[in-house]
Amino acid sequence: MHILRSVIAAKTISLIVLAPFYVTAQEKSHVTSDQVTHAIQELEKLAQTQIQEHGLPGVAIAVVFQDKVVYAKGFGVRDVNTKTPVDADTVFQLASLSKPIGSTVVGALVGEGKITWDSKLSVLDPTFAMFDPWVTHEITIRDMYAHRSGLPEHAGDLLEDLGFTRAEILHRLRYQHPASSFRSHYAYTNFGMTEGGIAAAKAYGLEWEQAAEEKLFKPLGMSSTSSRYANFVT
């Protein structure tokens, strides 16, 4: 499964900065508590409206003001059968919102100096291969995060839908004919980024899940956030 797309789970799916709704960096210092309180009241109405209009089972929303969580609440249900309500601690999958989270983790690893964005995957993770042996030798973390590897768009996604493991999907990318020449086109690939993250973590002797915990989640006190699928299903 996609470690950078569909596995990372968090307490909330929305982080809203209100003043009352749109604020520039120059203006944010002028936001008052009263404005935030008013905006939160409007936000509650908006959440209920969105649930009704779009058929959403449930959402959770957090508002941060002056570096503090001033509002956290769930709306709707987490299970349409059991009607278990969503609350502020309900865990959600983040889908592709996890891309900037994953890149932040890799950026932290790069910042420690053992690797760079241009480190080759063939050095960091010799088990990984692309269809073209030359590309296998040359491809870098940057190539994967820039979606310029030559892999077809969403390469490997259907295999995940069929139940293949992450390791098996990454192994099978070597059989995938390229959709374009290396570094010539942009094509969004979840598993390309996945491999880039895994390779970066391996340079430090870490699994991706460990790297995410140590470099981002724990330092920020994100105790309900995880890259482990087991943590989501339980």
PDB file of C-alpha atoms in Angstrom:
ATOM      1  CA  MET A   1       0.000   0.000   0.000  1.00  0.00           C
ATOM      2  CA  HIS A   2       1.095   3.561  -0.471  1.00  0.00           C
ATOM      3  CA  ILE A   3       3.119   4.706   2.500  1.00  0.00           C
ATOM      4  CA  LEU A   4       2.925   8.241   1.190  1.00  0.00           C
ATOM      5  CA  ARG A   5      -0.673   8.272   0.105  1.00  0.00           C
ATOM      6  CA  SER A   6      -3.166   6.076   1.864  1.00  0.00           C
ATOM      7  CA  VAL A   7      -1.656   4.770   5.065  1.00  0.00           C
ATOM      8  CA  ILE A   8      -0.730   7.818   7.094  1.00  0.00           C
ATOM      9  CA  ALA A   9      -3.576   8.519   9.519  1.00  0.00           C
ATOM     10  CA  ALA A  10      -4.215  11.591  11.602  1.00  0.00           C
ATOM     11  CA  LYS A  11      -6.598  12.877  14.223  1.00  0.00           C
ATOM     12  CA  THR A  12      -8.212  15.423  11.932  1.00  0.00           C
ATOM     13  CA  ILE A  13      -8.786  15.925   8.248  1.00  0.00           C
ATOM     14  CA  SER A  14      -8.963  19.685   8.266  1.00  0.00           C
ATOM     15  CA  LEU A  15      -6.686  22.348   9.666  1.00  0.00           C
ATOM     16  CA  ILE A  16      -8.385  25.688   9.335  1.00  0.00           C
ATOM     17  CA  VAL A  17      -6.783  29.063   9.956  1.00  0.00           C
ATOM     18  CA  LEU A  18      -9.510  31.662  10.315  1.00  0.00           C
ATOM     19  CA  ALA A  19      -9.524  35.430  10.153  1.00  0.00           C
ATOM     20  CA  PRO A  20     -12.387  35.084   9.554  1.00  0.00           C
ATOM     21  CA  PHE A  21     -11.469  32.659   6.743  1.00  0.00           C
ATOM     22  CA  TYR A  22      -8.592  34.004   4.655  1.00  0.00           C
ATOM     23  CA  VAL A  23      -5.497  35.622   6.107  1.00  0.00           C
ATOM     24  CA  THR A  24      -2.216  36.810   4.626  1.00  0.00           C
ATOM     25  CA  ALA A  25       1.029  36.563   6.556  1.00  0.00           C
ATOM     26  CA  GLN A  26       0.971  40.312   7.106  1.00  0.00           C
ATOM     27  CA  GLU A  27      -2.602  40.335   8.365  1.00  0.00           C
ATOM     28  CA  LYS A  28      -2.587  37.345  10.695  1.00  0.00           C
ATOM     29  CA  SER A  29      -1.218  39.305  13.656  1.00  0.00           C
ATOM     30  CA  HIS A  30      -4.413  41.387  13.623  1.00  0.00           C
ATOM     31  CA  VAL A  31      -6.767  38.449  14.015  1.00  0.00           C
ATOM     32  CA  THR A  32      -8.679  38.661  17.270  1.00  0.00           C
ATOM     33  CA  SER A  33     -10.132  35.979  19.498  1.00  0.00           C
ATOM     34  CA  ASP A  34     -13.599  37.335  18.788  1.00  0.00           C
ATOM     35  CA  GLN A  35     -13.063  36.894  15.054  1.00  0.00           C
ATOM     36  CA  VAL A  36     -11.958  33.320  15.575  1.00  0.00           C
ATOM     37  CA  THR A  37     -14.955  32.593  17.797  1.00  0.00           C
ATOM     38  CA  HIS A  38     -17.310  33.977  15.168  1.00  0.00           C
ATOM     39  CA  ALA A  39     -15.588  32.038  12.404  1.00  0.00           C
ATOM     40  CA  ILE A  40     -15.864  28.798  14.374  1.00  0.00           C
ATOM     41  CA  GLN A  41     -19.604  29.306  14.701  1.00  0.00           C
ATOM     42  CA  GLU A  42     -19.836  29.696  10.942  1.00  0.00           C
ATOM     43  CA  LEU A  43     -17.567  26.703  10.480  1.00  0.00           C
ATOM     44  CA  GLU A  44     -19.927  24.446  12.413  1.00  0.00           C
ATOM     45  CA  LYS A  45     -22.770  25.455  10.117  1.00  0.00           C
ATOM     46  CA  LEU A  46     -20.558  24.869   7.094  1.00  0.00           C
ATOM     47  CA  ALA A  47     -19.584  21.385   8.279  1.00  0.00           C
ATOM     48  CA  GLN A  48     -23.198  20.322   8.715  1.00  0.00           C
ATOM     49  CA  THR A  49     -24.113  21.758   5.321  1.00  0.00           C
ATOM     50  CA  GLN A  50     -21.267  19.950   3.568  1.00  0.00           C
ATOM     51  CA  ILE A  51     -22.193  16.637   5.172  1.00  0.00           C
ATOM     52  CA  GLN A  52     -25.771  16.969   3.986  1.00  0.00           C
ATOM     53  CA  GLU A  53     -25.046  18.298   0.504  1.00  0.00           C
ATOM     54  CA  HIS A  54     -22.251  15.877  -0.363  1.00  0.00           C
ATOM     55  CA  GLY A  55     -23.340  12.776   1.521  1.00  0.00           C
ATOM     56  CA  LEU A  56     -20.265  12.681   3.730  1.00  0.00           C
ATOM     57  CA  PRO A  57     -20.418  10.133   6.554  1.00  0.00           C
ATOM     58  CA  GLY A  58     -18.368  12.320   8.839  1.00  0.00           C
ATOM     59  CA  VAL A  59     -15.547  14.814   9.234  1.00  0.00           C
ATOM     60  CA  ALA A  60     -13.310  16.128  12.000  1.00  0.00           C
ATOM     61  CA  ILE A  61     -12.102  19.709  12.130  1.00  0.00           C
ATOM     62  CA  ALA A  62      -9.408  21.454  14.141  1.00  0.00           C
ATOM     63  CA  VAL A  63      -8.734  25.167  14.397  1.00  0.00           C
ATOM     64  CA  VAL A  64      -5.328  26.444  15.467  1.00  0.00           C
ATOM     65  CA  PHE A  65      -4.973  30.035  16.680  1.00  0.00           C
ATOM     66  CA  GLN A  66      -1.781  31.537  18.067  1.00  0.00           C
ATOM     67  CA  ASP A  67      -0.109  28.115  18.076  1.00  0.00           C
ATOM     68  CA  LYS A  68      -2.850  26.518  20.157  1.00  0.00           C
ATOM     69  CA  VAL A  69      -5.684  24.182  19.240  1.00  0.00           C
ATOM     70  CA  VAL A  70      -8.706  26.282  20.143  1.00  0.00           C
ATOM     71  CA  TYR A  71     -11.309  24.033  18.566  1.00  0.00           C
ATOM     72  CA  ALA A  72     -11.507  20.343  17.726  1.00  0.00           C
ATOM     73  CA  LYS A  73     -14.757  18.580  16.985  1.00  0.00           C
ATOM     74  CA  GLY A  74     -16.198  15.723  14.977  1.00  0.00           C
ATOM     75  CA  PHE A  75     -19.344  15.732  12.875  1.00  0.00           C
ATOM     76  CA  GLY A  76     -21.347  12.822  11.525  1.00  0.00           C
ATOM     77  CA  VAL A  77     -20.466   9.154  11.907  1.00  0.00           C
ATOM     78  CA  ARG A  78     -17.355   7.050  11.363  1.00  0.00           C
ATOM     79  CA  ASP A  79     -19.393   3.970  10.419  1.00  0.00           C
ATOM     80  CA  VAL A  80     -22.704   4.241   8.589  1.00  0.00           C
ATOM     81  CA  ASN A  81     -23.804   0.855   9.918  1.00  0.00           C
ATOM     82  CA  THR A  82     -22.970   1.200  13.600  1.00  0.00           C
ATOM     83  CA  LYS A  83     -23.523   4.971  13.629  1.00  0.00           C
ATOM     84  CA  THR A  84     -20.437   5.395  15.793  1.00  0.00           C
ATOM     85  CA  PRO A  85     -19.917   9.162  15.921  1.00  0.00           C
ATOM     86  CA  VAL A  86     -16.825  10.982  14.720  1.00  0.00           C
ATOM     87  CA  ASP A  87     -15.018  12.876  17.469  1.00  0.00           C
ATOM     88  CA  ALA A  88     -11.847  14.942  17.707  1.00  0.00           C
ATOM     89  CA  ASP A  89      -9.752  11.788  18.140  1.00  0.00           C
ATOM     90  CA  THR A  90     -11.151   9.779  15.232  1.00  0.00           C
ATOM     91  CA  VAL A  91      -8.372   8.541  12.946  1.00  0.00           C
ATOM     92  CA  PHE A  92      -8.679   9.258   9.233  1.00  0.00           C
ATOM     93  CA  GLN A  93      -6.662   8.284   6.194  1.00  0.00           C
ATOM     94  CA  LEU A  94      -5.094  11.321   4.545  1.00  0.00           C
ATOM     95  CA  ALA A  95      -4.771  10.049   0.962  1.00  0.00           C
ATOM     96  CA  SER A  96      -2.472  12.299  -1.069  1.00  0.00           C
ATOM     97  CA  LEU A  97      -2.386  14.990   1.590  1.00  0.00           C
ATOM     98  CA  SER A  98       0.317  12.733   2.956  1.00  0.00           C
ATOM     99  CA  LYS A  99       2.633  13.754   0.083  1.00  0.00           C
ATOM    100  CA  PRO A 100       3.892  16.917   1.820  1.00  0.00           C
ATOM    101  CA  ILE A 101       4.195  14.937   5.053  1.00  0.00           C
ATOM    102  CA  GLY A 102       6.361  12.338   3.357  1.00  0.00           C
ATOM    103  CA  SER A 103       8.506  14.937   1.633  1.00  0.00           C
ATOM    104  CA  THR A 104       9.006  16.687   4.980  1.00  0.00           C
ATOM    105  CA  VAL A 105      10.318  13.444   6.469  1.00  0.00           C
ATOM    106  CA  VAL A 106      12.703  12.971   3.549  1.00  0.00           C
ATOM    107  CA  GLY A 107      13.759  16.608   3.854  1.00  0.00           C
ATOM    108  CA  ALA A 108      14.645  15.976   7.493  1.00  0.00           C
ATOM    109  CA  LEU A 109      16.743  12.970   6.476  1.00  0.00           C
ATOM    110  CA  VAL A 110      18.480  15.028   3.796  1.00  0.00           C
ATOM    111  CA  GLY A 111      19.133  17.730   6.385  1.00  0.00           C
ATOM    112  CA  GLU A 112      21.120  15.287   8.503  1.00  0.00           C
ATOM    113  CA  GLY A 113      23.702  15.123   5.734  1.00  0.00           C
ATOM    114  CA  LYS A 114      24.061  11.441   4.936  1.00  0.00           C
ATOM    115  CA  ILE A 115      22.007  11.733   1.740  1.00  0.00           C
ATOM    116  CA  THR A 116      20.937  14.441  -0.707  1.00  0.00           C
ATOM    117  CA  TRP A 117      17.913  14.801  -2.955  1.00  0.00           C
ATOM    118  CA  ASP A 118      20.202  13.629  -5.747  1.00  0.00           C
ATOM    119  CA  SER A 119      21.330  10.441  -4.018  1.00  0.00           C
ATOM    120  CA  LYS A 120      20.869   7.451  -6.314  1.00  0.00           C
ATOM    121  CA  LEU A 121      18.372   4.765  -5.402  1.00  0.00           C
ATOM    122  CA  SER A 122      20.777   2.156  -6.776  1.00  0.00           C
ATOM    123  CA  VAL A 123      23.117   3.048  -3.914  1.00  0.00           C
ATOM    124  CA  LEU A 124      20.506   3.488  -1.194  1.00  0.00           C
ATOM    125  CA  ASP A 125      18.329   0.515  -2.130  1.00  0.00           C
ATOM    126  CA  PRO A 126      20.089  -1.923  -4.492  1.00  0.00           C
ATOM    127  CA  THR A 127      17.025  -4.197  -4.520  1.00  0.00           C
ATOM    128  CA  PHE A 128      14.981  -1.666  -6.504  1.00  0.00           C
ATOM    129  CA  ALA A 129      15.013  -1.672 -10.295  1.00  0.00           C
ATOM    130  CA  MET A 130      13.336   0.075 -13.202  1.00  0.00           C
ATOM    131  CA  PHE A 131      12.665  -1.426 -16.637  1.00  0.00           C
ATOM    132  CA  ASP A 132      15.766   0.222 -18.139  1.00  0.00           C
ATOM    133  CA  PRO A 133      19.029  -0.790 -16.409  1.00  0.00           C
ATOM    134  CA  TRP A 134      20.557   2.629 -17.112  1.00  0.00           C
ATOM    135  CA  VAL A 135      17.624   4.369 -15.442  1.00  0.00           C
ATOM    136  CA  THR A 136      17.945   1.958 -12.519  1.00  0.00           C
ATOM    137  CA  HIS A 137      21.523   3.122 -12.051  1.00  0.00           C
ATOM    138  CA  GLU A 138      20.819   6.844 -12.452  1.00  0.00           C
ATOM    139  CA  ILE A 139      17.432   7.489 -10.831  1.00  0.00           C
ATOM    140  CA  THR A 140      17.463   9.602  -7.669  1.00  0.00           C
ATOM    141  CA  ILE A 141      15.226  10.561  -4.770  1.00  0.00           C
ATOM    142  CA  ARG A 142      14.587  13.872  -6.532  1.00  0.00           C
ATOM    143  CA  ASP A 143      13.406  12.078  -9.674  1.00  0.00           C
ATOM    144  CA  MET A 144      10.827  10.123  -7.718  1.00  0.00           C
ATOM    145  CA  TYR A 145       9.558  13.153  -5.810  1.00  0.00           C
ATOM    146  CA  ALA A 146       9.433  15.224  -9.006  1.00  0.00           C
ATOM    147  CA  HIS A 147       7.432  12.454 -10.745  1.00  0.00           C
ATOM    148  CA  ARG A 148       9.861  12.378 -13.679  1.00  0.00           C
ATOM    149  CA  SER A 149      10.995   8.756 -13.483  1.00  0.00           C
ATOM    150  CA  GLY A 150       9.334   7.722 -16.737  1.00  0.00           C
ATOM    151  CA  LEU A 151       6.894   5.426 -14.964  1.00  0.00           C
ATOM    152  CA  PRO A 152       3.308   5.630 -16.251  1.00  0.00           C
ATOM    153  CA  GLU A 153       0.911   7.706 -14.202  1.00  0.00           C
ATOM    154  CA  HIS A 154      -0.298   5.804 -11.118  1.00  0.00           C
ATOM    155  CA  ALA A 155       1.938   2.835 -11.894  1.00  0.00           C
ATOM    156  CA  GLY A 156       1.239   0.062  -9.397  1.00  0.00           C
ATOM    157  CA  ASP A 157      -2.000   1.468  -8.017  1.00  0.00           C
ATOM    158  CA  LEU A 158      -4.196  -1.250  -9.501  1.00  0.00           C
ATOM    159  CA  LEU A 159      -2.000  -3.928  -7.960  1.00  0.00           C
ATOM    160  CA  GLU A 160      -2.654  -2.418  -4.561  1.00  0.00           C
ATOM    161  CA  ASP A 161      -6.377  -2.531  -5.254  1.00  0.00           C
ATOM    162  CA  LEU A 162      -5.972  -6.249  -5.972  1.00  0.00           C
ATOM    163  CA  GLY A 163      -4.303  -6.842  -2.619  1.00  0.00           C
ATOM    164  CA  PHE A 164      -0.622  -6.992  -3.547  1.00  0.00           C
ATOM    165  CA  THR A 165       1.798  -5.961  -0.812  1.00  0.00           C
ATOM    166  CA  ARG A 166       3.894  -2.826  -0.973  1.00  0.00           C
ATOM    167  CA  ALA A 167       7.087  -4.851  -1.371  1.00  0.00           C
ATOM    168  CA  GLU A 168       5.643  -6.905  -4.222  1.00  0.00           C
ATOM    169  CA  ILE A 169       4.385  -3.830  -6.062  1.00  0.00           C
ATOM    170  CA  LEU A 170       7.739  -2.083  -5.808  1.00  0.00           C
ATOM    171  CA  HIS A 171       9.436  -5.233  -7.082  1.00  0.00           C
ATOM    172  CA  ARG A 172       7.081  -5.416 -10.063  1.00  0.00           C
ATOM    173  CA  LEU A 173       7.812  -1.848 -11.171  1.00  0.00           C
ATOM    174  CA  ARG A 174      10.882  -3.256 -12.950  1.00  0.00           C
ATOM    175  CA  TYR A 175       8.516  -4.954 -15.406  1.00  0.00           C
ATOM    176  CA  GLN A 176       6.615  -1.756 -16.156  1.00  0.00           C
ATOM    177  CA  HIS A 177       7.436  -0.320 -19.563  1.00  0.00           C
ATOM    178  CA  PRO A 178       8.121   3.420 -19.321  1.00  0.00           C
ATOM    179  CA  ALA A 179       5.503   5.859 -20.532  1.00  0.00           C
ATOM    180  CA  SER A 180       8.135   8.455 -21.407  1.00  0.00           C
ATOM    181  CA  SER A 181      11.873   8.863 -21.505  1.00  0.00           C
ATOM    182  CA  PHE A 182      13.695   9.450 -18.240  1.00  0.00           C
ATOM    183  CA  ARG A 183      13.305  12.992 -16.838  1.00  0.00           C
ATOM    184  CA  SER A 184      11.364  14.215 -19.865  1.00  0.00           C
ATOM    185  CA  HIS A 185       7.774  14.231 -18.571  1.00  0.00           C
ATOM    186  CA  TYR A 186       5.766  14.566 -15.369  1.00  0.00           C
ATOM    187  CA  ALA A 187       3.614  11.576 -14.438  1.00  0.00           C
ATOM    188  CA  TYR A 188       2.117  11.287 -10.955  1.00  0.00           C
ATOM    189  CA  THR A 189       3.136   8.011  -9.323  1.00  0.00           C
ATOM    190  CA  ASN A 190       2.357   7.049  -5.756  1.00  0.00           C
ATOM    191  CA  PHE A 191       4.739   4.132  -5.683  1.00  0.00           C
ATOM    192  CA  GLY A 192       7.561   6.140  -7.206  1.00  0.00           C
ATOM    193  CA  MET A 193       7.410   8.466  -4.221  1.00  0.00           C
ATOM    194  CA  THR A 194       7.034   5.469  -1.956  1.00  0.00           C
ATOM    195  CA  GLU A 195      10.308   4.020  -3.178  1.00  0.00           C
ATOM    196  CA  GLY A 196      12.027   7.380  -2.837  1.00  0.00           C
ATOM    197  CA  GLY A 197      11.013   7.558   0.807  1.00  0.00           C
ATOM    198  CA  ILE A 198      11.950   3.968   1.553  1.00  0.00           C
ATOM    199  CA  ALA A 199      15.382   4.430  -0.016  1.00  0.00           C
ATOM    200  CA  ALA A 200      16.020   7.608   1.969  1.00  0.00           C
ATOM    201  CA  ALA A 201      15.123   5.869   5.230  1.00  0.00           C
ATOM    202  CA  LYS A 202      17.328   2.871   4.422  1.00  0.00           C
ATOM    203  CA  ALA A 203      20.361   5.146   4.325  1.00  0.00           C
ATOM    204  CA  TYR A 204      19.876   5.567   8.075  1.00  0.00           C
ATOM    205  CA  GLY A 205      19.075   1.937   8.761  1.00  0.00           C
ATOM    206  CA  LEU A 206      15.397   2.725   9.247  1.00  0.00           C
ATOM    207  CA  GLU A 207      12.141   1.442   7.908  1.00  0.00           C
ATOM    208  CA  TRP A 208       9.966   4.205   6.479  1.00  0.00           C
ATOM    209  CA  GLU A 209       7.526   3.938   9.376  1.00  0.00           C
ATOM    210  CA  GLN A 210      10.347   4.434  11.870  1.00  0.00           C
ATOM    211  CA  ALA A 211      11.732   7.414   9.982  1.00  0.00           C
ATOM    212  CA  ALA A 212       8.344   9.138   9.917  1.00  0.00           C
ATOM    213  CA  GLU A 213       7.889   8.614  13.645  1.00  0.00           C
ATOM    214  CA  GLU A 214      11.381   9.724  14.656  1.00  0.00           C
ATOM    215  CA  LYS A 215      11.827  12.670  12.305  1.00  0.00           C
ATOM    216  CA  LEU A 216       8.358  14.196  12.314  1.00  0.00           C
ATOM    217  CA  PHE A 217       5.543  12.686  14.357  1.00  0.00           C
ATOM    218  CA  LYS A 218       7.241  12.377  17.751  1.00  0.00           C
ATOM    219  CA  PRO A 219       9.052  15.749  17.643  1.00  0.00           C
ATOM    220  CA  LEU A 220       5.751  17.477  16.874  1.00  0.00           C
ATOM    221  CA  GLY A 221       3.762  15.543  19.467  1.00  0.00           C
ATOM    222  CA  MET A 222       1.613  13.879  16.787  1.00  0.00           C
ATOM    223  CA  SER A 223       0.728  10.933  18.989  1.00  0.00           C
ATOM    224  CA  SER A 224      -2.312   9.889  16.936  1.00  0.00           C
ATOM    225  CA  THR A 225      -0.475   9.944  13.609  1.00  0.00           C
ATOM    226  CA  SER A 226       1.116   6.874  12.076  1.00  0.00           C
ATOM    227  CA  SER A 227       2.421   5.434   8.816  1.00  0.00           C
ATOM    228  CA  ARG A 228       1.556   1.915   9.946  1.00  0.00           C
ATOM    229  CA  TYR A 229      -1.512   0.313   8.448  1.00  0.00           C
ATOM    230  CA  ALA A 230      -1.967  -1.818  11.560  1.00  0.00           C
ATOM    231  CA  ASN A 231      -2.447   1.331  13.608  1.00  0.00           C
ATOM    232  CA  PHE A 232      -5.213   2.453  11.295  1.00  0.00           C
ATOM    233  CA  VAL A 233      -7.221  -0.768  11.270  1.00  0.00           C
ATOM    234  CA  THR A 234      -7.067  -1.097  15.053  1.00  0.00           C
TER     235      THR A 234
END
